[in-house]
PDB file of C-alpha atoms and ligand atoms in Angstrom:
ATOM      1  CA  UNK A 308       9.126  10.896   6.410  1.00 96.00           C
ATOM      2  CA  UNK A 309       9.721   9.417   2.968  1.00 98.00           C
ATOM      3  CA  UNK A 310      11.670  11.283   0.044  1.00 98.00           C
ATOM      4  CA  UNK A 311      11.883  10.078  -3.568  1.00 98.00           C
ATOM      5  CA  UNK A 312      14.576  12.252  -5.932  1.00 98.00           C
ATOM      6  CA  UNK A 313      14.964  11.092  -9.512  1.00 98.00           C
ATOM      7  CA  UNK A 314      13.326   7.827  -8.714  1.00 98.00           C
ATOM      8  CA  UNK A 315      14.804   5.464 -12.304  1.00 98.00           C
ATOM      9  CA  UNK A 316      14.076   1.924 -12.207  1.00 98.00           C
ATOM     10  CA  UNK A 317      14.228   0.030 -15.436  1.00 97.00           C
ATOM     11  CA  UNK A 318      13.780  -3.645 -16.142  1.00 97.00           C
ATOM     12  CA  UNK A 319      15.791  -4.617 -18.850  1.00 95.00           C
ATOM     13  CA  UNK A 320      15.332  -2.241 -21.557  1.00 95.00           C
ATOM     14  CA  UNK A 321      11.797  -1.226 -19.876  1.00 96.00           C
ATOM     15  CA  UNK A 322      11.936   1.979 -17.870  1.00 97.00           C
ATOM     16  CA  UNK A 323       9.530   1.476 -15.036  1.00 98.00           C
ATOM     17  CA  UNK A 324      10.086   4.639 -13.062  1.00 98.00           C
ATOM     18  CA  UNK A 325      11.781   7.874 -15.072  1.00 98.00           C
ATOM     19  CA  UNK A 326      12.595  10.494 -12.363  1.00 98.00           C
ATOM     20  CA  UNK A 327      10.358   9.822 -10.313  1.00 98.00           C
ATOM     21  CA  UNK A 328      10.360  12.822  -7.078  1.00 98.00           C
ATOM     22  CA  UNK A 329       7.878  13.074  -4.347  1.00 98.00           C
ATOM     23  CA  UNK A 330       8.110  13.674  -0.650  1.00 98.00           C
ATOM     24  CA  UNK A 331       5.602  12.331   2.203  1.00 98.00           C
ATOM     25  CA  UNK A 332       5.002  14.051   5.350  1.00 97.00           C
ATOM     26  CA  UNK A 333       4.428  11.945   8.554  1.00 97.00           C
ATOM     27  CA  UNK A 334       0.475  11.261   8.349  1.00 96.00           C
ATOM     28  CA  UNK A 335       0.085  12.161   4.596  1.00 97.00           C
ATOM     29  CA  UNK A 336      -2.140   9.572   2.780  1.00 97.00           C
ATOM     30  CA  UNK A 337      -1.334   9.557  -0.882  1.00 98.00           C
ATOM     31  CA  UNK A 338      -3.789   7.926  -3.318  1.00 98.00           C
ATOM     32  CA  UNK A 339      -1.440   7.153  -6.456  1.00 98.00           C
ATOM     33  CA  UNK A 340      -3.246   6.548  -9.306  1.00 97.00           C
ATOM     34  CA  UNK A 341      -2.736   6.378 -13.148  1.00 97.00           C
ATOM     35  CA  UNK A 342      -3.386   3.720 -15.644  1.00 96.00           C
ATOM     36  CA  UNK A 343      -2.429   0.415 -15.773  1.00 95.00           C
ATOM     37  CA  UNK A 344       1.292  -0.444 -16.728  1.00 96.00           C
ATOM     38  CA  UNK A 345       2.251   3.278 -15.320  1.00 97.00           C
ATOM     39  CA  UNK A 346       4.655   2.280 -12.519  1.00 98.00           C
ATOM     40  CA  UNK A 347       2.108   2.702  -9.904  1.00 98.00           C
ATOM     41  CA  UNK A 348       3.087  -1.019  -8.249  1.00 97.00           C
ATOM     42  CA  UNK A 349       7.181  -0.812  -9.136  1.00 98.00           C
ATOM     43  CA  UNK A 350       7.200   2.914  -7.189  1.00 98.00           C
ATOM     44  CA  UNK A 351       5.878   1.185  -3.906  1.00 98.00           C
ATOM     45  CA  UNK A 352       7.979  -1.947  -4.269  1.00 97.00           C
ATOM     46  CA  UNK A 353      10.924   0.359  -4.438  1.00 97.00           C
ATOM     47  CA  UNK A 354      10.471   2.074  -1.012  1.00 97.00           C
ATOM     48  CA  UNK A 355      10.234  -1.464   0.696  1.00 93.00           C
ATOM     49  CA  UNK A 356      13.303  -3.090  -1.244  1.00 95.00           C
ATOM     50  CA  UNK A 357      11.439  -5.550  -3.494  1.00 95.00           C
ATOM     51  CA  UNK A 358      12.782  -3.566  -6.319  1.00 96.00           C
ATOM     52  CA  UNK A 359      16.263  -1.743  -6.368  1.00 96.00           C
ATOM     53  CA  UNK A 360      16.469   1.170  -8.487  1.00 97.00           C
ATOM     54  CA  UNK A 361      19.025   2.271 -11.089  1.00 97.00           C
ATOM     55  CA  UNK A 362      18.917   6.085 -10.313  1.00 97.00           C
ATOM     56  CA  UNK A 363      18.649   8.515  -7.976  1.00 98.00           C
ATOM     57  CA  UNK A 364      17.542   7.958  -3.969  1.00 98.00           C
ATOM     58  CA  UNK A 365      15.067   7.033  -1.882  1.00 98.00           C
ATOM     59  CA  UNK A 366      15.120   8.572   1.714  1.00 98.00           C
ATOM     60  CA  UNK A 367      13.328   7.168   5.003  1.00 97.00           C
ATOM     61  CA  UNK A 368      13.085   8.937   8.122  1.00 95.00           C
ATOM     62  CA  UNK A 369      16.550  10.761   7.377  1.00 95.00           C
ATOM     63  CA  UNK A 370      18.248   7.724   6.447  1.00 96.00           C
ATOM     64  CA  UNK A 371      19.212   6.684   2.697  1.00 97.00           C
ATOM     65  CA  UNK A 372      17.808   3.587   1.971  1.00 97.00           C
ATOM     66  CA  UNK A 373      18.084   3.361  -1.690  1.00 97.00           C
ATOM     67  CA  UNK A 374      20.621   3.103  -3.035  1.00 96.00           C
ATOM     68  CA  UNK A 375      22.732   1.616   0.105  1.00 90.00           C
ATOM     69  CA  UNK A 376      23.084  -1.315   2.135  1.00 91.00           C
ATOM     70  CA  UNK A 377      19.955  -1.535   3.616  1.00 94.00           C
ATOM     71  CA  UNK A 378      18.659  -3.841   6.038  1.00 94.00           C
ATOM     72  CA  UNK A 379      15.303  -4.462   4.235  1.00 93.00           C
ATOM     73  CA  UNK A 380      14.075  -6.576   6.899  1.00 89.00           C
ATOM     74  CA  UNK A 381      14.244  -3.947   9.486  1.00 90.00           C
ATOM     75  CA  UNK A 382      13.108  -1.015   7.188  1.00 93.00           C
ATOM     76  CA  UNK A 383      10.225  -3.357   6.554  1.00 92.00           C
ATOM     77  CA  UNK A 384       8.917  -3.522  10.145  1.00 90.00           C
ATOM     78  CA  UNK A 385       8.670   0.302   9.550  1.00 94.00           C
ATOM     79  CA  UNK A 386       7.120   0.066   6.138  1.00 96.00           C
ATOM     80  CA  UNK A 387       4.648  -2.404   5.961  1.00 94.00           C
ATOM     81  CA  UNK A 388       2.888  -3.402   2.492  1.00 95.00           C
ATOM     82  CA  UNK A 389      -0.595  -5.084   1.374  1.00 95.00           C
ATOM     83  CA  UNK A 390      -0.761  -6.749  -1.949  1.00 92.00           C
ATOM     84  CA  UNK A 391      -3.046  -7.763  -3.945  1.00 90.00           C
ATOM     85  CA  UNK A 392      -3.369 -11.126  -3.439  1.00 88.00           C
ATOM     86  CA  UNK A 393      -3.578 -12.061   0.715  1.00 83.00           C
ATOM     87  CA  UNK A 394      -0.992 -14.478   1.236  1.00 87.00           C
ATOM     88  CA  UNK A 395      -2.045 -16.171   4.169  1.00 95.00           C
ATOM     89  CA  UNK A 396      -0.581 -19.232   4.897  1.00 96.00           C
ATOM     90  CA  UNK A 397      -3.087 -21.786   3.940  1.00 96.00           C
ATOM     91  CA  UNK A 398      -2.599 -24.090   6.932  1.00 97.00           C
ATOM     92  CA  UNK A 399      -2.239 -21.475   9.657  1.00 96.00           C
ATOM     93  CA  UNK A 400      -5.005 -20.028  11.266  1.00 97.00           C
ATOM     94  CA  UNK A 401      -5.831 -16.398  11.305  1.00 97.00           C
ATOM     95  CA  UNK A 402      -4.097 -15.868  15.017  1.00 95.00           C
ATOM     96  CA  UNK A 403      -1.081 -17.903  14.068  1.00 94.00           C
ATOM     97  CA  UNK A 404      -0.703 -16.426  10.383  1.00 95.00           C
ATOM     98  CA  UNK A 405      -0.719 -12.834  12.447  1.00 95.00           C
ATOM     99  CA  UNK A 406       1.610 -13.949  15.121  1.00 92.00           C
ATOM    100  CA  UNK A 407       4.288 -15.331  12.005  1.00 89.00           C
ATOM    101  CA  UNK A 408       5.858 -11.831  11.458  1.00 81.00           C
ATOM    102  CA  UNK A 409       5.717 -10.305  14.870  1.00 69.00           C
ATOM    103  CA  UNK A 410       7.613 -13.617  16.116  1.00 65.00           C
ATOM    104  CA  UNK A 411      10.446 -14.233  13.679  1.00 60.00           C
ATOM    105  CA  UNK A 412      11.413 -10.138  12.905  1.00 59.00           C
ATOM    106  CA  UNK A 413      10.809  -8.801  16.525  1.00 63.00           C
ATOM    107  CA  UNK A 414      10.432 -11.525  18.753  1.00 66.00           C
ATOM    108  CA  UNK A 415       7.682  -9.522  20.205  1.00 67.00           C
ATOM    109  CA  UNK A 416       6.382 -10.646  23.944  1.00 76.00           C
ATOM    110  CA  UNK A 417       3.903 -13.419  22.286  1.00 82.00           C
ATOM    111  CA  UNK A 418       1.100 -13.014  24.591  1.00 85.00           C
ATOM    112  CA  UNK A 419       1.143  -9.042  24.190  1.00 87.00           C
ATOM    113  CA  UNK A 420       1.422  -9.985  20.602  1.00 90.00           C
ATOM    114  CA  UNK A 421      -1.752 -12.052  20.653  1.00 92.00           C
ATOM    115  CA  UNK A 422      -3.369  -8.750  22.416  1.00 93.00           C
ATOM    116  CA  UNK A 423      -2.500  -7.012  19.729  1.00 92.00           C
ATOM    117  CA  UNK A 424      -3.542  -9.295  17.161  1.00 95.00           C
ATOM    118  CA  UNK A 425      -7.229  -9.860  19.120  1.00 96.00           C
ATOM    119  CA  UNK A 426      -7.463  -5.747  19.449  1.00 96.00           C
ATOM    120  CA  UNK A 427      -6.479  -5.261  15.545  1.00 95.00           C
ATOM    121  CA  UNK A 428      -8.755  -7.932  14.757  1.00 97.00           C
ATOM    122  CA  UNK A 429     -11.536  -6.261  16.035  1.00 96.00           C
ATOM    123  CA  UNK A 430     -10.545  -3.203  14.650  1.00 93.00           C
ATOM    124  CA  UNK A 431     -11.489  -4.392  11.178  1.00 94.00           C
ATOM    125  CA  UNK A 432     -14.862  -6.127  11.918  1.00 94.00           C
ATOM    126  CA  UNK A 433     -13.265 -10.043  12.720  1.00 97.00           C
ATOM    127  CA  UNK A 434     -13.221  -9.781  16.683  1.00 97.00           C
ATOM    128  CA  UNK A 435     -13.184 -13.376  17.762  1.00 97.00           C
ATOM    129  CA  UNK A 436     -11.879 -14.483  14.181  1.00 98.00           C
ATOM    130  CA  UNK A 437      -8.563 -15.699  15.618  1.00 97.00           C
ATOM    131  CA  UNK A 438      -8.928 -19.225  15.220  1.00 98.00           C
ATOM    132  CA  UNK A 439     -10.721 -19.705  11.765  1.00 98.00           C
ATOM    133  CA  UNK A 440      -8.713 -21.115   8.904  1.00 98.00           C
ATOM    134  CA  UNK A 441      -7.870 -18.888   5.545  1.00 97.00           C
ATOM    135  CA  UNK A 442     -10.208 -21.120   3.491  1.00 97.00           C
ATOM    136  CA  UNK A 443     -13.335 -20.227   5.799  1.00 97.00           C
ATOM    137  CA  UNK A 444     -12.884 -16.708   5.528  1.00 96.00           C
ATOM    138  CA  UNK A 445     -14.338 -14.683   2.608  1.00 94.00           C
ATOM    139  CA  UNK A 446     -11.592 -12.447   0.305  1.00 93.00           C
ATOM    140  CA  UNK A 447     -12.468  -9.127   1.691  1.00 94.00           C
ATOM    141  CA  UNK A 448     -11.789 -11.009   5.035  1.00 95.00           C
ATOM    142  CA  UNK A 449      -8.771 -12.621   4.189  1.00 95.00           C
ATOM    143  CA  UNK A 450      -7.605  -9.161   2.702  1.00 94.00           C
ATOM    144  CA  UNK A 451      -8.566  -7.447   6.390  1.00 95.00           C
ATOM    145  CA  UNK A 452      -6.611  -9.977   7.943  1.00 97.00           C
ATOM    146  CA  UNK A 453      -3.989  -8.734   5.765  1.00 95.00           C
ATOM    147  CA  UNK A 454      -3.555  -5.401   6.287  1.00 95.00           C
ATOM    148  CA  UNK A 455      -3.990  -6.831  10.385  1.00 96.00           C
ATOM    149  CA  UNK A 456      -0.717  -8.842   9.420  1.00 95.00           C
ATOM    150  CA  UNK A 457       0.988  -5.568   7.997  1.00 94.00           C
ATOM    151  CA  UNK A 458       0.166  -3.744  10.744  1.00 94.00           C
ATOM    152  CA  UNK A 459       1.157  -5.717  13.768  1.00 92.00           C
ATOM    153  CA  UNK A 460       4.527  -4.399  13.294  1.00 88.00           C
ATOM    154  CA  UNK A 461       3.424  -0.898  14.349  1.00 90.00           C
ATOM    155  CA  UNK A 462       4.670   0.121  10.699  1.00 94.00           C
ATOM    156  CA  UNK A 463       5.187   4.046  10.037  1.00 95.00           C
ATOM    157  CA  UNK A 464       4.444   3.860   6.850  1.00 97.00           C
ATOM    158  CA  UNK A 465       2.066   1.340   4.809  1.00 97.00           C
ATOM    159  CA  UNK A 466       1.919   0.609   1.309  1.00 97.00           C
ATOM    160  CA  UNK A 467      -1.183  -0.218  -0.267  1.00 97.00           C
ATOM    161  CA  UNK A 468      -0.977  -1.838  -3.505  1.00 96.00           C
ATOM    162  CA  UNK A 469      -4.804  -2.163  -5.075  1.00 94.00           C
ATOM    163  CA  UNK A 470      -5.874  -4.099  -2.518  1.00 94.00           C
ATOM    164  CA  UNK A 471      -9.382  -4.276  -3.712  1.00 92.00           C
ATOM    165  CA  UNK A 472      -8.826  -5.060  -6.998  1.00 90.00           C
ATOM    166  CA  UNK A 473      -9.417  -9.042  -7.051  1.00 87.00           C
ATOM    167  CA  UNK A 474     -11.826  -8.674  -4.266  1.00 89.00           C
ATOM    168  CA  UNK A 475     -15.868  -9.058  -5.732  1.00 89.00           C
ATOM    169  CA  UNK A 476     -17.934  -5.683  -5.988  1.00 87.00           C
ATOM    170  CA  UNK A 477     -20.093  -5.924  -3.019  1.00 86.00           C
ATOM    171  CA  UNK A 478     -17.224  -6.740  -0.972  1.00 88.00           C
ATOM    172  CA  UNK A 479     -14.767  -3.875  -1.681  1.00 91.00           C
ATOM    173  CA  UNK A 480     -16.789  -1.391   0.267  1.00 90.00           C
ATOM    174  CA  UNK A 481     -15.567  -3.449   3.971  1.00 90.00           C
ATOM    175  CA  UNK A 482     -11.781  -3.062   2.598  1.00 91.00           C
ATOM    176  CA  UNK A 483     -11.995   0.388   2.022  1.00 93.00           C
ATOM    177  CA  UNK A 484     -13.664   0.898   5.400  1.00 92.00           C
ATOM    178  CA  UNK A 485     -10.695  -0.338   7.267  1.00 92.00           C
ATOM    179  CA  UNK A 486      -8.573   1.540   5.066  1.00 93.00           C
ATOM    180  CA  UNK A 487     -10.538   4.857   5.469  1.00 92.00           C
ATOM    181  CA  UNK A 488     -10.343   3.976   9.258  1.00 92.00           C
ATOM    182  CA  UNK A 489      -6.743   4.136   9.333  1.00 92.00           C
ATOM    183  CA  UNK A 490      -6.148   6.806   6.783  1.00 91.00           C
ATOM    184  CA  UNK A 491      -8.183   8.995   9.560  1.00 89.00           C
ATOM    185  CA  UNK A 492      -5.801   6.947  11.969  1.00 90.00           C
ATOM    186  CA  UNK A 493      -2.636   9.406  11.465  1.00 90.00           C
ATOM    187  CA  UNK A 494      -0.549   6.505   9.751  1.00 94.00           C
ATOM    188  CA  UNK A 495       1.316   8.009   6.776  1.00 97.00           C
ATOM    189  CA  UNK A 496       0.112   5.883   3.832  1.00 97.00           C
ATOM    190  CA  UNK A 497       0.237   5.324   0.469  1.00 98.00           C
ATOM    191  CA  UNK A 498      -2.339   3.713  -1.670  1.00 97.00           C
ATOM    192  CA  UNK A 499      -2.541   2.214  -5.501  1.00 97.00           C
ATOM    193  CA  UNK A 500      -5.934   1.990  -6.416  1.00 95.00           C
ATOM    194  CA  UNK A 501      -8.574   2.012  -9.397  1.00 93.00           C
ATOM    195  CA  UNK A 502     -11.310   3.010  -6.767  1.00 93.00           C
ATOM    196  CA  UNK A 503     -11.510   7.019  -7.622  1.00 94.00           C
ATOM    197  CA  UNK A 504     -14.011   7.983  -5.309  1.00 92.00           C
ATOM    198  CA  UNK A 505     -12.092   6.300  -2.395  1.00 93.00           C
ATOM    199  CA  UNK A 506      -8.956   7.992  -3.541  1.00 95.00           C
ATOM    200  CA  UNK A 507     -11.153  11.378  -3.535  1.00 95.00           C
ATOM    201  CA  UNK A 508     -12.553  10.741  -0.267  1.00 93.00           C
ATOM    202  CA  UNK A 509      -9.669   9.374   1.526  1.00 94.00           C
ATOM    203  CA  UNK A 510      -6.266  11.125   0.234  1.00 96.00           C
ATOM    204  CA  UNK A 511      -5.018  14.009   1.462  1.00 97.00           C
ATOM    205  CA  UNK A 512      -2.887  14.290  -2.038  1.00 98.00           C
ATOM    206  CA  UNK A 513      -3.397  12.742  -5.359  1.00 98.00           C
ATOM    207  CA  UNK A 514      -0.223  11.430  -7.000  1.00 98.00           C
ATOM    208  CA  UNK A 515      -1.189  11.224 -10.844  1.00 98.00           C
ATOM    209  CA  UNK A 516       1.018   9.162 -12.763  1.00 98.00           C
ATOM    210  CA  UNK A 517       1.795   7.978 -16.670  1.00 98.00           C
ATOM    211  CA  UNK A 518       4.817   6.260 -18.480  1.00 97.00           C
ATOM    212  CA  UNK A 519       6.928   5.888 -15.488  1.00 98.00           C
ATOM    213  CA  UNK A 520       6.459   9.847 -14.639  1.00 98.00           C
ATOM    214  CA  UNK A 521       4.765  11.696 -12.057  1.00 98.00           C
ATOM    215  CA  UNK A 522       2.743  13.848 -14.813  1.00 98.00           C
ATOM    216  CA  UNK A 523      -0.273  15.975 -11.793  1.00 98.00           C
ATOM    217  CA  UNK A 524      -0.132  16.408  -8.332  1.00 98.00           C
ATOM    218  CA  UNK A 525      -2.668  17.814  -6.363  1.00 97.00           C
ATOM    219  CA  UNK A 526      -5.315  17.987  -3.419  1.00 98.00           C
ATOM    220  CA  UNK A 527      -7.714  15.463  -4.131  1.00 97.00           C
ATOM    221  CA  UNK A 528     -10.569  17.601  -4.895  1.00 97.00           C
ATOM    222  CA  UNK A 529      -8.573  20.278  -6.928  1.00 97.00           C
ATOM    223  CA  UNK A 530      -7.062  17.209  -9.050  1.00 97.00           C
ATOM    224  CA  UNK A 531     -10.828  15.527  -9.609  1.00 97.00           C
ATOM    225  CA  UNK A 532     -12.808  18.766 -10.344  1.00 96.00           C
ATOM    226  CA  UNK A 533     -10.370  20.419 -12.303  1.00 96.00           C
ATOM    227  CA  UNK A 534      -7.176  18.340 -13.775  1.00 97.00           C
ATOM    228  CA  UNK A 535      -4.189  20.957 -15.144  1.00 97.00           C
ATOM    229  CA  UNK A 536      -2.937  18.231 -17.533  1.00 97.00           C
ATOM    230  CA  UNK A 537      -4.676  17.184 -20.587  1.00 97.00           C
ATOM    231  CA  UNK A 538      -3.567  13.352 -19.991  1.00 97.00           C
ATOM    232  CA  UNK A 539      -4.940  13.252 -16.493  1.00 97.00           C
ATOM    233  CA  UNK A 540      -8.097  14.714 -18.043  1.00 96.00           C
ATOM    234  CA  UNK A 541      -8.430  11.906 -20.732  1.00 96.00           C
ATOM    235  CA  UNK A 542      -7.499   9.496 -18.409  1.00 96.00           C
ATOM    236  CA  UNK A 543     -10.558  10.953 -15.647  1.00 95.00           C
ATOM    237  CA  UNK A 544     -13.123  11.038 -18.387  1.00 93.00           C
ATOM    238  CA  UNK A 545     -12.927   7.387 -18.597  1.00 89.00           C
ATOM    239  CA  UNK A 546     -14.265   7.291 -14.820  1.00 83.00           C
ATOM    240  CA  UNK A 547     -17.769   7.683 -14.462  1.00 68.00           C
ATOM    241  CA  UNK A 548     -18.702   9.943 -10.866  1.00 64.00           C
TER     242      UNK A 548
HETATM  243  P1  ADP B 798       1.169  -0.388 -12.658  1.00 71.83           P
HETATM  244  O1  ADP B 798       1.261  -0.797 -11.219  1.00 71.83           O
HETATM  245  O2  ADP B 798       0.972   1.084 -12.827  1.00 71.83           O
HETATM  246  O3  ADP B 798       0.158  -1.172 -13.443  1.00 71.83           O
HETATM  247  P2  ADP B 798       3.794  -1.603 -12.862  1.00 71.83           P
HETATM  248  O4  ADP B 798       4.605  -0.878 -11.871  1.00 71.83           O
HETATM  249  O5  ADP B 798       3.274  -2.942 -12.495  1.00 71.83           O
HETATM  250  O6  ADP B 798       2.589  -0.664 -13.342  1.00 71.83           O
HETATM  251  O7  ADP B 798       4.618  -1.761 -14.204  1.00 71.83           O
HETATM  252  C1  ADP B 798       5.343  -0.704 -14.809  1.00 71.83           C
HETATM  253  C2  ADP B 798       6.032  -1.217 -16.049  1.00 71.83           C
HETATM  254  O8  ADP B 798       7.048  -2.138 -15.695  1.00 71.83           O
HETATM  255  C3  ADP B 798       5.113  -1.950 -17.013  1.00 71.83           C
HETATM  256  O9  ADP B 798       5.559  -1.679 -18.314  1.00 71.83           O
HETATM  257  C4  ADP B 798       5.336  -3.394 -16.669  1.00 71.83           C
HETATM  258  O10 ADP B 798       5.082  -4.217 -17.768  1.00 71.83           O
HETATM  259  C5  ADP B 798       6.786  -3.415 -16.276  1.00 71.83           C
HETATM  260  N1  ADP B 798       7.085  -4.432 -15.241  1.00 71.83           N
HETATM  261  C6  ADP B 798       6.537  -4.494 -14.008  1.00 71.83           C
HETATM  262  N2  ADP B 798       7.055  -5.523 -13.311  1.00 71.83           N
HETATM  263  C7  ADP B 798       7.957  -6.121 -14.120  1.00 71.83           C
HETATM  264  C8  ADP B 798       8.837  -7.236 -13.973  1.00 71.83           C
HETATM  265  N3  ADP B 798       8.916  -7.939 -12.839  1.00 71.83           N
HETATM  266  N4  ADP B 798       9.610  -7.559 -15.034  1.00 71.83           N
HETATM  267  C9  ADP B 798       9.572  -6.842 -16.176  1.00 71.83           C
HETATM  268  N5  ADP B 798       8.776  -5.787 -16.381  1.00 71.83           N
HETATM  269  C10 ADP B 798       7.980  -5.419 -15.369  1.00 71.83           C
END
């Protein structure tokens, strides 16, 4: 579905990615995780264009689509991403904010659209949400109707990139719900987080990375219980289970 060879991305004098390889399979769920500065973030803005790279290629679905002239807006109806920070439109409502993408990239049938949107809703615990504005919603709701807007495009692959990590503690738990609901969903996905027992629970393959590289890959549980590399072990003792 998705193959990185000899990822390189630099900015400036900073390299970001160094050789970065990896291939995804169609339904794998990846939980990337390393710490903070690593290249986690620049690695998924690469496979969606919001990043070019400097060295080797990034392949989609047999096509190349990095380096190349890519059509970014079409490869991102197929790869959808969540950030951080859900960028609703502040004076859209929920049904109208979902109904932005759908219209202007596929100009998508708008009252099967609104199905969609109503059915997706539900999907993540805001059935009959359609209407409320982004400023009466709570973050971990405003961050569900996120990952509703990435997926109305019917995306084959989604990007997750720590979408819990400005949300409060009590409310992360609903985000990684919906995300654990998809995971099981057959989407191929991959994930940046900080939340280690979600990436246990939920990955089918932990991608361990530090200083750009990809240092430990592994299944989740063989990578938790028993690291190979001494810096993935320093970095797991700092995680309390
Ligand atoms: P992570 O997601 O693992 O925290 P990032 O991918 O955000 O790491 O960053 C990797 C490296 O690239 C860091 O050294 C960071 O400071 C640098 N970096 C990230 N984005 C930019 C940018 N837009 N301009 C310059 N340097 C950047």
């Amino acid at each position: 579905m998705l193959e990185l060879n000899q990822v390189t991305k630099h900015y400036g004098s900073r390299t970001a990615l160094d050789g970065v390889t990896l291939d995804i399979a169609a339904g794998e769920v990846i939980a990337i995780i390393g710490p903070s500065g690593c290249g986690k973030s620049t690695l998924l803005k690469t496979i969606n264009g919001l990043e070019p790279i400097q060295g080797g290629t990034i392949t989609f679905d047999g096509t190349q689509i990095a380096p190349g002239r890519t059509d970014w807006r079409s490869v991102r109806q197929d790869i959808g991403m969540v950030f951080q920070s859900y960028e609703l439109f502040p004076h859209l409502n929920v049904m109208q904010n979902l109904l932005l993408g759908p219209k202007v990239v596929q100009r998508a049938d708008t009252n099967s659209a609104r199905e969609r949107a109503s059915e997706l809703l539900a999907r993540v615990g805001l059935a009959g949400r359609e209407e409320a504005m982004p400023r009466e919603l709570s973050g971990g709701q405003k961050q569900r109707v996120a990952i509703v807007r990435a997926l109305m495009m019917n995306p084959k692959v989604l990007l997750l990139d720590e979408i819990t990590a400005s949300l409060d503690p009590e409310i992360v738990r609903e985000v990684l719900d919906v995300v654990a609901d998809l995971a099981k969903s057959g989407i191929t996905m991959l994930l940046v987080t900080h939340e280690m027992p979600f990436a246990r629970a939920v990955s089918d393959r932990v991608v361990f990375m530090d200083a750009g590289r990809i240092v430990e890959t592994g299944k989740p549980e063989e990578f938790f219980d028993n690291p190979q590399t001494e810096r993935a072990q320093r970095f797991l003792d700092r995680f309390v289970f």
